[in-house]
Short mmCIF file of C-alpha atoms in Angstrom, two decimals:
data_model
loop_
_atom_site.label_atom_id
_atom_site.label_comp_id
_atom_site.label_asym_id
_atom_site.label_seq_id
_atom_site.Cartn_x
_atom_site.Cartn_y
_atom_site.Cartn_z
CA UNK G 1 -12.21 -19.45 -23.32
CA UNK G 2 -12.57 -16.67 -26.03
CA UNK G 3 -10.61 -13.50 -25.01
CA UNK G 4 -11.37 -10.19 -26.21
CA UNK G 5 -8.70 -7.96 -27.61
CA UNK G 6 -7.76 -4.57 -26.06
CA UNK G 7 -7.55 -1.67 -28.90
CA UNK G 8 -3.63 -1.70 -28.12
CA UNK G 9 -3.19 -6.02 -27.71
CA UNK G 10 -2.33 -5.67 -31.64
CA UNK G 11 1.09 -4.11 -30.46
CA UNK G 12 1.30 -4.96 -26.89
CA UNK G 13 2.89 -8.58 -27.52
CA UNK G 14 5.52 -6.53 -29.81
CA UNK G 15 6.51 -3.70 -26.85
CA UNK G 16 6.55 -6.13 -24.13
CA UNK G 17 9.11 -8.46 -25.99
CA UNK G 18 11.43 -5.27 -27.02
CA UNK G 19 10.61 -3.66 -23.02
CA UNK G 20 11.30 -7.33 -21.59
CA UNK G 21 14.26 -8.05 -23.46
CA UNK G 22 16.00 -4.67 -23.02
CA UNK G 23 15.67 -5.18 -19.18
CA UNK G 24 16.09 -9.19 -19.29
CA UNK G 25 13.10 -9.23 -17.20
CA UNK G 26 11.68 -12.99 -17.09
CA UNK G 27 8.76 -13.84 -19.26
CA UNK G 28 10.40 -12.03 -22.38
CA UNK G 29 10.67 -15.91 -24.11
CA UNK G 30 7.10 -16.38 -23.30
CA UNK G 31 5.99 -13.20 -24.91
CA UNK G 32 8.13 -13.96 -27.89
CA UNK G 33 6.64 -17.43 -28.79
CA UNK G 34 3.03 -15.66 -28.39
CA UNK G 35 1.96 -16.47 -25.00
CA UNK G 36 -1.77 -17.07 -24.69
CA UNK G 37 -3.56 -19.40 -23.21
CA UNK G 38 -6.95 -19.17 -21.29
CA UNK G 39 -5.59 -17.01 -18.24
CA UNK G 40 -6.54 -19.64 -15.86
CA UNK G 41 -3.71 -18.75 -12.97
CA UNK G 42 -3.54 -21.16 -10.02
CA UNK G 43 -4.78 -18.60 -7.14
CA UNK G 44 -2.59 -17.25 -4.21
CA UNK G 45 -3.25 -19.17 -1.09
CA UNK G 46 -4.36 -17.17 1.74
CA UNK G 47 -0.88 -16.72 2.92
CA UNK G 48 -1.63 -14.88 5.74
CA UNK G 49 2.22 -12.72 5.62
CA UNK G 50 3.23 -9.17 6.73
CA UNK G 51 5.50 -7.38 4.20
CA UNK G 52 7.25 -4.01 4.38
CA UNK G 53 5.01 -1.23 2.90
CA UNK G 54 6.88 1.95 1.05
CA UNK G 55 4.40 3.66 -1.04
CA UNK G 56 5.45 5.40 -3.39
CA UNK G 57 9.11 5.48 -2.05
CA UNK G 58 10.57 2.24 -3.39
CA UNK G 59 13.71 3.56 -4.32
CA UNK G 60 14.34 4.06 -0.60
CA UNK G 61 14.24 0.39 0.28
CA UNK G 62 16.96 -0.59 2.48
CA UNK G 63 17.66 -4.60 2.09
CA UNK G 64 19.56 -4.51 5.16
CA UNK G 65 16.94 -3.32 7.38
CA UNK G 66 14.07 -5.75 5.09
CA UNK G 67 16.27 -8.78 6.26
CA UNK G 68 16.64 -7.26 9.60
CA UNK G 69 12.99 -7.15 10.24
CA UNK G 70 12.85 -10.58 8.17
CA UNK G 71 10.89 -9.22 5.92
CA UNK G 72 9.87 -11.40 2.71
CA UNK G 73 7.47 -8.98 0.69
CA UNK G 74 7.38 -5.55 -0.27
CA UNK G 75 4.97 -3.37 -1.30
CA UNK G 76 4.43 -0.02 -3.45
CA UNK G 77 2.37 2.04 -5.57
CA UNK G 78 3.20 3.38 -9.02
CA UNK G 79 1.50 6.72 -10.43
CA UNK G 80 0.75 5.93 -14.13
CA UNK G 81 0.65 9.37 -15.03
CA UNK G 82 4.42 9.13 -14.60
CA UNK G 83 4.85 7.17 -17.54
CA UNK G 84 4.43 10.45 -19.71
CA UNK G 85 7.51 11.90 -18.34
CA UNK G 86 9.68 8.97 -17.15
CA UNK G 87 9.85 5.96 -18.89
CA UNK G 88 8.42 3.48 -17.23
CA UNK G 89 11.85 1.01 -17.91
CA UNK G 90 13.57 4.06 -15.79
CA UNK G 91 11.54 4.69 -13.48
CA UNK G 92 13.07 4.27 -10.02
CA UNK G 93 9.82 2.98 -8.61
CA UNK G 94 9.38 0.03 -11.16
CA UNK G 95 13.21 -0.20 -11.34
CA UNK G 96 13.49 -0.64 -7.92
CA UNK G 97 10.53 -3.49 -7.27
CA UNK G 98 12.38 -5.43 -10.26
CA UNK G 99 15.89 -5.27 -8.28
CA UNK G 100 14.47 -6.18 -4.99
CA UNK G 101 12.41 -9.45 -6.64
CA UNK G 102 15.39 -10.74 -8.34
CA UNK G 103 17.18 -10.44 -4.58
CA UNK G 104 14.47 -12.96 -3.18
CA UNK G 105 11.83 -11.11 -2.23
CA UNK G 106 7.80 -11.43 -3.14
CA UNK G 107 6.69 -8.23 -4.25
CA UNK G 108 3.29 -6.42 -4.65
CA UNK G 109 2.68 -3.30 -6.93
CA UNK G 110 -0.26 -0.89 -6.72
CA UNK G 111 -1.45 0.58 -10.06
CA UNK G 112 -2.10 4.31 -9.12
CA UNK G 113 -4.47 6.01 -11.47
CA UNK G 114 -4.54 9.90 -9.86
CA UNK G 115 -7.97 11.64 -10.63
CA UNK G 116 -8.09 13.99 -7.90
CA UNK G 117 -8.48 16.88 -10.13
CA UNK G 118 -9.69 15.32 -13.67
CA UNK G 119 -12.73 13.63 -14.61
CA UNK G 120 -12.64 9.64 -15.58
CA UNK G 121 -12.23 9.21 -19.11
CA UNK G 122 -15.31 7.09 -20.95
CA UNK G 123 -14.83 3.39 -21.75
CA UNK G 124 -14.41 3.64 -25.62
CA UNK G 125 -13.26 7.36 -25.68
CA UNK G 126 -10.27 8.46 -26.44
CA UNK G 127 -9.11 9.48 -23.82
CA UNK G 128 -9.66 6.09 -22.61
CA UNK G 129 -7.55 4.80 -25.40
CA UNK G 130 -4.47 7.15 -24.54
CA UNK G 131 -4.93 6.09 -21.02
CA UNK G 132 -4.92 2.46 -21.77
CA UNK G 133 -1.67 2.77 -24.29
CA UNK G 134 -0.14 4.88 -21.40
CA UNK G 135 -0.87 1.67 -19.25
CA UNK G 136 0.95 -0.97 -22.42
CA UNK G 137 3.84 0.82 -21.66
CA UNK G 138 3.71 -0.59 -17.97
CA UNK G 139 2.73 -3.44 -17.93
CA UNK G 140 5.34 -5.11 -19.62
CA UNK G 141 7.95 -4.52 -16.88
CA UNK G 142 5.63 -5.98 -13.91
CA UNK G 143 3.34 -8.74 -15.32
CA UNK G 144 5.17 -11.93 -14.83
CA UNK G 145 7.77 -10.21 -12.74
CA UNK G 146 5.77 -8.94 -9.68
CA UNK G 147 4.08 -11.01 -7.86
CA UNK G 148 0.78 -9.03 -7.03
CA UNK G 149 -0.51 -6.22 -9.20
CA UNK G 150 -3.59 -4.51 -7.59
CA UNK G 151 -5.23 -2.43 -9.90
CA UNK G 152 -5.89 0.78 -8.65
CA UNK G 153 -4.25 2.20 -5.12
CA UNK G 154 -7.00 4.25 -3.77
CA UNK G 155 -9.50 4.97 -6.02
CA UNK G 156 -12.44 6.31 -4.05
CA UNK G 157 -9.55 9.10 -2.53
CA UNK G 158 -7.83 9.18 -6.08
CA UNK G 159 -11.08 11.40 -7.63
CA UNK G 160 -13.47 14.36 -7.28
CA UNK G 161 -15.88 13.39 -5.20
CA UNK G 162 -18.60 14.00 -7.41
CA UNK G 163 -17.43 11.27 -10.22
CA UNK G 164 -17.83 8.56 -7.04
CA UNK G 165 -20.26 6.76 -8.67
CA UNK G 166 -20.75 4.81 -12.02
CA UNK G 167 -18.28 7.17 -13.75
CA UNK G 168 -15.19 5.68 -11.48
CA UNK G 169 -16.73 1.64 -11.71
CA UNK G 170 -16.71 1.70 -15.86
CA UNK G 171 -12.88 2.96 -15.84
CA UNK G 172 -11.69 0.91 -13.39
CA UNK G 173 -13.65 -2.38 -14.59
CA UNK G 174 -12.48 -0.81 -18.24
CA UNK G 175 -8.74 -1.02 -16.85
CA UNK G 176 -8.82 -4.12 -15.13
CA UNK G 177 -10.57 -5.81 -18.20
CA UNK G 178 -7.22 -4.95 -19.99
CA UNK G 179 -4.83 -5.92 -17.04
CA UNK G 180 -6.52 -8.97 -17.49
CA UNK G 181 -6.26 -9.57 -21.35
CA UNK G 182 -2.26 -8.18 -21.36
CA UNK G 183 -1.69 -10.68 -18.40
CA UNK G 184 -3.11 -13.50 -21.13
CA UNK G 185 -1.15 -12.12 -24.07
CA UNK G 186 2.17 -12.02 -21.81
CA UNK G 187 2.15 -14.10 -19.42
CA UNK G 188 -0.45 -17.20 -20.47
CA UNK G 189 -1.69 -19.47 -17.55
CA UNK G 190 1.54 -20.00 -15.95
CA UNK G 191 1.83 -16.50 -15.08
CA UNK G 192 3.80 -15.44 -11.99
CA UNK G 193 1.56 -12.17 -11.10
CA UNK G 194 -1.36 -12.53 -9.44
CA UNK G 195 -4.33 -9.85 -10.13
CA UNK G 196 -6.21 -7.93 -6.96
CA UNK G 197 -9.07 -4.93 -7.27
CA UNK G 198 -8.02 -1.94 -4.49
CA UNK G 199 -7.87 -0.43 -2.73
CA UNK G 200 -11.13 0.54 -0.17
CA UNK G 201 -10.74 3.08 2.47
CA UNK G 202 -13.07 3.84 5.48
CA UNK G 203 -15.49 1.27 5.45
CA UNK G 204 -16.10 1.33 8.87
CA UNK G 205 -18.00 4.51 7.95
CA UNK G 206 -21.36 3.37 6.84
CA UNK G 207 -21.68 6.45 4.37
CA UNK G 208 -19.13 5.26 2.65
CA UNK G 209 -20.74 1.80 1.48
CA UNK G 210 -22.29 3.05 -1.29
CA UNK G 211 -23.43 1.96 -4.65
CA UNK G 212 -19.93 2.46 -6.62
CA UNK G 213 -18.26 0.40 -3.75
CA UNK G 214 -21.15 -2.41 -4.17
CA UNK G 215 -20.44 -2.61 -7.76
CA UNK G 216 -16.76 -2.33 -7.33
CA UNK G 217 -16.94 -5.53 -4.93
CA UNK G 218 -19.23 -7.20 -7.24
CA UNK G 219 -16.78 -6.56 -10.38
CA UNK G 220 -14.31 -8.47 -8.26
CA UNK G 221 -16.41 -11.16 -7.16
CA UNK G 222 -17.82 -11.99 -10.47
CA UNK G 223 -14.39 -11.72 -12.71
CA UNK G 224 -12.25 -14.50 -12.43
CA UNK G 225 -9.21 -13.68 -12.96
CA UNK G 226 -9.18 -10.85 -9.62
CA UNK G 227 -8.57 -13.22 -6.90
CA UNK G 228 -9.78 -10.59 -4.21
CA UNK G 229 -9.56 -6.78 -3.66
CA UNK G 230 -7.24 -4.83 -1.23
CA UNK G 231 -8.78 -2.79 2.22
CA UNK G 232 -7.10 0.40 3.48
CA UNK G 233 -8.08 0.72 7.17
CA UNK G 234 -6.27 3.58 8.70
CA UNK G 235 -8.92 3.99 11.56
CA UNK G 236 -9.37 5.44 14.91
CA UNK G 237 -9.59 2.70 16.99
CA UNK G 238 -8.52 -1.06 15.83
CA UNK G 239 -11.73 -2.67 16.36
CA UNK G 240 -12.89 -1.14 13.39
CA UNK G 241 -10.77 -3.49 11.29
CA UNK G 242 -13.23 -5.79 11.80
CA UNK G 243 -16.01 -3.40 9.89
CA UNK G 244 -13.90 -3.62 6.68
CA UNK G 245 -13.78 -7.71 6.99
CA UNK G 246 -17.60 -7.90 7.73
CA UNK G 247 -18.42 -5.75 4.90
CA UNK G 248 -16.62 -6.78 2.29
CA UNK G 249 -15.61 -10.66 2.80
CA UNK G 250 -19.50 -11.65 2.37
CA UNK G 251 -19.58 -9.90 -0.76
CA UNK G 252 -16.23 -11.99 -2.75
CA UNK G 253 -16.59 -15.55 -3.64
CA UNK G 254 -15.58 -18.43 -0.97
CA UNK G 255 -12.52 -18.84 -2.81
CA UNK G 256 -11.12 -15.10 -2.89
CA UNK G 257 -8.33 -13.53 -0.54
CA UNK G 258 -7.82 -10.39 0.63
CA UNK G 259 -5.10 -7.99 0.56
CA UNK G 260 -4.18 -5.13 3.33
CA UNK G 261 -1.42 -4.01 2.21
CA UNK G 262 -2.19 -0.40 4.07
CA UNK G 263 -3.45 -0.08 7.88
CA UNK G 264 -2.72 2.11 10.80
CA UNK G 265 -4.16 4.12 13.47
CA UNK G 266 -3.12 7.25 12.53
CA UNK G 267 -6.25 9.14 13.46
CA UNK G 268 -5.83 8.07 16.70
CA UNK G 269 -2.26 9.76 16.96
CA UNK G 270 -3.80 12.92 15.34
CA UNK G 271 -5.82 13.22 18.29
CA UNK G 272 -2.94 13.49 20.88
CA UNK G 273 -0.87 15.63 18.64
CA UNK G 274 -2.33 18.56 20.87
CA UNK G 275 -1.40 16.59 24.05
CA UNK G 276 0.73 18.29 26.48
CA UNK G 277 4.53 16.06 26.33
CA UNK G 278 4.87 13.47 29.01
CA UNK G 279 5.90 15.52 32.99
CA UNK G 280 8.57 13.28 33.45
CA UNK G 281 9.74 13.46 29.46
CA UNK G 282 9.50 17.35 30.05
CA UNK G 283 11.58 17.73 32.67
CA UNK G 284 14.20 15.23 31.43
CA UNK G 285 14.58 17.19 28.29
CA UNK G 286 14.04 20.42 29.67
CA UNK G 287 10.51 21.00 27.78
CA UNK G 288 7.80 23.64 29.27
CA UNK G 289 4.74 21.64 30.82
CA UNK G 290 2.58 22.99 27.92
CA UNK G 291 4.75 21.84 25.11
CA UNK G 292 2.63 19.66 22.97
CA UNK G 293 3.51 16.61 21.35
CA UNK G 294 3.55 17.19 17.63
CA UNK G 295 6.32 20.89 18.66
CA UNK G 296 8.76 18.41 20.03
CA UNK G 297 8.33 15.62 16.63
CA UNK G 298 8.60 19.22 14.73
CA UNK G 299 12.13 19.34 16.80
CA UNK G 300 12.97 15.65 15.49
CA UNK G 301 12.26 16.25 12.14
CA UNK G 302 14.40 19.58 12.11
CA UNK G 303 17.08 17.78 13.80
CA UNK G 304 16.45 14.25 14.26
CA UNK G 305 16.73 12.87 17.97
CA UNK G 306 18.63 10.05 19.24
CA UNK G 307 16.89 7.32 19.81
CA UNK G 308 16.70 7.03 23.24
CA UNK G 309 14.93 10.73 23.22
CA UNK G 310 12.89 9.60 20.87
CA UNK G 311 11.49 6.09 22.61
CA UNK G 312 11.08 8.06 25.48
CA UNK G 313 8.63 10.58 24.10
CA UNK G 314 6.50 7.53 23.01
CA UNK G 315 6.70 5.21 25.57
CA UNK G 316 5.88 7.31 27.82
CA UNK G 317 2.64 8.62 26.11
CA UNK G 318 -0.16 6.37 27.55
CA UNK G 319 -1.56 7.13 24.12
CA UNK G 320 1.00 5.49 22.42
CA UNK G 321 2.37 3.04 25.24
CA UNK G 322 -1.47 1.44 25.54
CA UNK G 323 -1.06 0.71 21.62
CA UNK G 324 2.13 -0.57 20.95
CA UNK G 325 1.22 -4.35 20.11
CA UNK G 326 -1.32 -3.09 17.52
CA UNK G 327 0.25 -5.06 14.96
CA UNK G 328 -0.03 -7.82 16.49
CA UNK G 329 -3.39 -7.06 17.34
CA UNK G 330 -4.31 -6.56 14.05
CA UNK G 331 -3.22 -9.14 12.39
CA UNK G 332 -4.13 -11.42 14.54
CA UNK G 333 -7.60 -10.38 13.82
CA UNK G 334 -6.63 -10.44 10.28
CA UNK G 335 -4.97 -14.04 9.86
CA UNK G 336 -8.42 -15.77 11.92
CA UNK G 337 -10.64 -15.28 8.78
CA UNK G 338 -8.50 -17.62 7.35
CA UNK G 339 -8.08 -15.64 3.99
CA UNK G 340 -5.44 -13.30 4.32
CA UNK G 341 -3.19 -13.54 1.56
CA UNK G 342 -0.66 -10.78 2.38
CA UNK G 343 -1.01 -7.73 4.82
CA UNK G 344 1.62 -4.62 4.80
CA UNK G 345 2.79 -1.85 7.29
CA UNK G 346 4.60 1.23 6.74
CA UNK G 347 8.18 0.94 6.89
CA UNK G 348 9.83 3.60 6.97
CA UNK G 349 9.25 7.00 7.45
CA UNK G 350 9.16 9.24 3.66
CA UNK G 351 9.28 12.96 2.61
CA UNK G 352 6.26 13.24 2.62
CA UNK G 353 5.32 12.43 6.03
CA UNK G 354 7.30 15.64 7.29
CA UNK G 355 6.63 18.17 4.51
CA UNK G 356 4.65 21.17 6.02
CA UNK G 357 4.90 18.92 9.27
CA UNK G 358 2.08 21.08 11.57
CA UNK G 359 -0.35 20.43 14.58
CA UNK G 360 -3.05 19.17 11.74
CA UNK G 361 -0.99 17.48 9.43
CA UNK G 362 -1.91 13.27 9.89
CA UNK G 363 1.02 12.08 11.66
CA UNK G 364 1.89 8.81 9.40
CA UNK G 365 5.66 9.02 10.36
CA UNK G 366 4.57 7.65 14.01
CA UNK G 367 3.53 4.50 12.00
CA UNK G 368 6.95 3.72 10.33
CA UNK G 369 9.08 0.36 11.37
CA UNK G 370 12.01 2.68 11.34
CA UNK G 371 12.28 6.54 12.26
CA UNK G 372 13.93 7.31 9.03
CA UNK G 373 13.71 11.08 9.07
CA UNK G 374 13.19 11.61 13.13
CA UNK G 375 15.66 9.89 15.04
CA UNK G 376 19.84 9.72 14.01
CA UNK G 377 21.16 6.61 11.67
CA UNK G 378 22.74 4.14 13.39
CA UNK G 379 25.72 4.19 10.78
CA UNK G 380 26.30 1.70 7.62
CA UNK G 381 23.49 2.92 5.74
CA UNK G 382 20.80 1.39 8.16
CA UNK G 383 17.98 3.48 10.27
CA UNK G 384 17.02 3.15 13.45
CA UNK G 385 14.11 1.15 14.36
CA UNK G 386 11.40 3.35 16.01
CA UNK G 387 10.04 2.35 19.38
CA UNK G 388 7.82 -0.95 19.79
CA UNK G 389 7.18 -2.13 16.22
CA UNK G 390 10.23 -4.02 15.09
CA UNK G 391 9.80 -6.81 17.61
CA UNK G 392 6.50 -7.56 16.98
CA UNK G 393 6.94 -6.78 13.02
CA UNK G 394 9.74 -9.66 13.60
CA UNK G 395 7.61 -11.98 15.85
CA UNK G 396 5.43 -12.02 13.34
CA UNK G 397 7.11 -13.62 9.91
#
């Protein structure tokens, strides 16, 4: 198989030996005796695992709690851009997926590319080019280290609106072609990382199955070496899970996986956040009947509760109480289609979850494994597991 060249593959082989050998990250002997081959990696099985998911907090991992919830994979996303002002060989986020793969555990990293507020550079531009050297400085440190690199975390949130369309296919299909080629030059056909396209978000919206998302699907169908994509579906109501799998499993090959390593119902929380607090929780706690639910999480987040407080605030929301086995729901639903390679859920709760915490604000800290920032530590380093998903998250493995 004839591989074509990135503008950077000239130097790439160079970096990644000098990147790989300064961190003694596995692979570096490969790279130095010139790698190669045809890029013909043995596919992930359709594994059909929940990991722990952190975002873009992977320097708050807690192994203790991971081994706790018997957790084997973990999951985050890295912002390229960072690479301008952090090294990437210190950043905490790539630092910290390295140190928690050589301690046993599978890993998968998200390649965030943030366009929110900048056009996508042209394939050939360059722009493109200082984006793509920005990107040789990476991916020395993860390719043949971590065991799933998605390319891309969110890309159809991650831009203006307005460049939805062919604009955001040619960069991404432009990236992934070099993912692709630096995985050959570094890793060769024994390579340990696996590639995925992702992530999509809101499919069950028919408006948002549009022309960009065909071709993005079809890029990934028709490229070998992406052995699926990744789905997003933080939904309203859990049956729409199944939209995403309807839509988008027809469209890969017969011998593709899928990832999910994000899902949740937080827009069903948002819409009790206005709900009056349980009677009985009220006058337990000494609340006014008309104190709504998201005022007394504002109270946990100022001062976090203990956890009794805090499990009785959810279980006794029907809301809440009526969805607590939605894990197991879900991935139930997930593991029938019989190509599920690896599924994640939020783990624990972040900064930014409570930042400018208000009545509108999505409440993603009711989705975390462990009430990090709302109810007290339990002592030796470890948080407290929030009310109803640890059992299942355990049942589960």
């Amino acid at each position: 198989m004839t591989r074509r060249r990135p503008a950077a593959a000239f130097t790439l082989v160079a970096a990644a030996v000098t990147a790989m050998l300064a961190l003694g990250a596995p692979g570096a002997a490969l790279a130095a005796d010139g790698g190669g081959g045809d890029d013909r990696v043995a596919p992930l099985p359709p594994l059909g695992s929940l990991g722990a998911n952190y975002n873009e907090n992977l320097d708050q991992l807690n192994e203790r709690e991971l081994r706790e919830a018997r957790a084997s994979w973990v999951r985050g996303f890295y912002n390229v851009a960072e690479a301008d002002t952090v090294a990437p060989s210190e950043s905490p986020t790539i630092r910290s997926i390295g140190a928690v793969h050589d301690r046993g555990f599978q890993t998968i990293l998200s390649l965030k590319f943030n366009k929110a507020n900048t056009a996508f550079p042209a394939p050939g531009s360059a722009a493109m080019a200082n984006e793509l050297a920005r990107l040789d400085r990476v991916l020395p440190l993860v390719l043949g280290t971590v065991d799933i690199v998605t390319i891309g975390n969110e890309p159809f949130i991650e831009s203006m609106p307005a460049q939805r369309d062919e604009r955001l296919n040619a960069f991404y299909e432009t990236v992934a072609r070099h993912v692709i080629d630096a995985r050959a030059e570094l890793c060769g056909d024994d390579c340990a990382t696996h590639l995925y396209l992702g992530a999509l978000n809101r499919l069950d919206l028919p408006q948002n199955r549009t022309a960009a998302v065909e071709r993005f699907l079809a890029f990934a169908r028709e490229t070998p070496e992406i052995e699926g994509v990744d789905l997003h579906p933080h939904v309203p109501d859990e049956a729409r899970v199944q939209a995403f799998l309807d839509y988008t499993l027809p469209r890969l090959r017969a011998d593709q996986t899928f990832l999910m390593t994000e899902f949740s119902l937080v827009w069903y929380w948002q819409e009790h956040m206005t709900d009056p607090v349980p009677a009985g929780f009220a006058d337990r706690y000494g609340y006014a009947p008309d104190t709504q639910v998201w005022e007394v999480i504002g109270e946990a987040i100022e001062e976090p509760f203990p956890s009794r407080k805090w499990n009785d605030l959810l279980s006794e929301s029907p809301w809440f109480e009526g969805k607590k086995h939605v894990l197991s729901d879900v991935m139930g639903q997930l593991r029938s289609t019989g190509r599920l390679a690896v599924a994640t859920y939020g783990f624990a709760q972040i900064p930014s979850m409570t930042s400018g915490w208000s009545a509108t604000k999505p409440p993603w800290l009711l989705n975390s494994v462990y009430a990090s920032l709302t109810v007290q530590a339990r002592g030796e380093a470890m948080s407290t597991p929030t009310y109803a998903w640890l059992e299942d998250f355990r049942r589960l493995q």
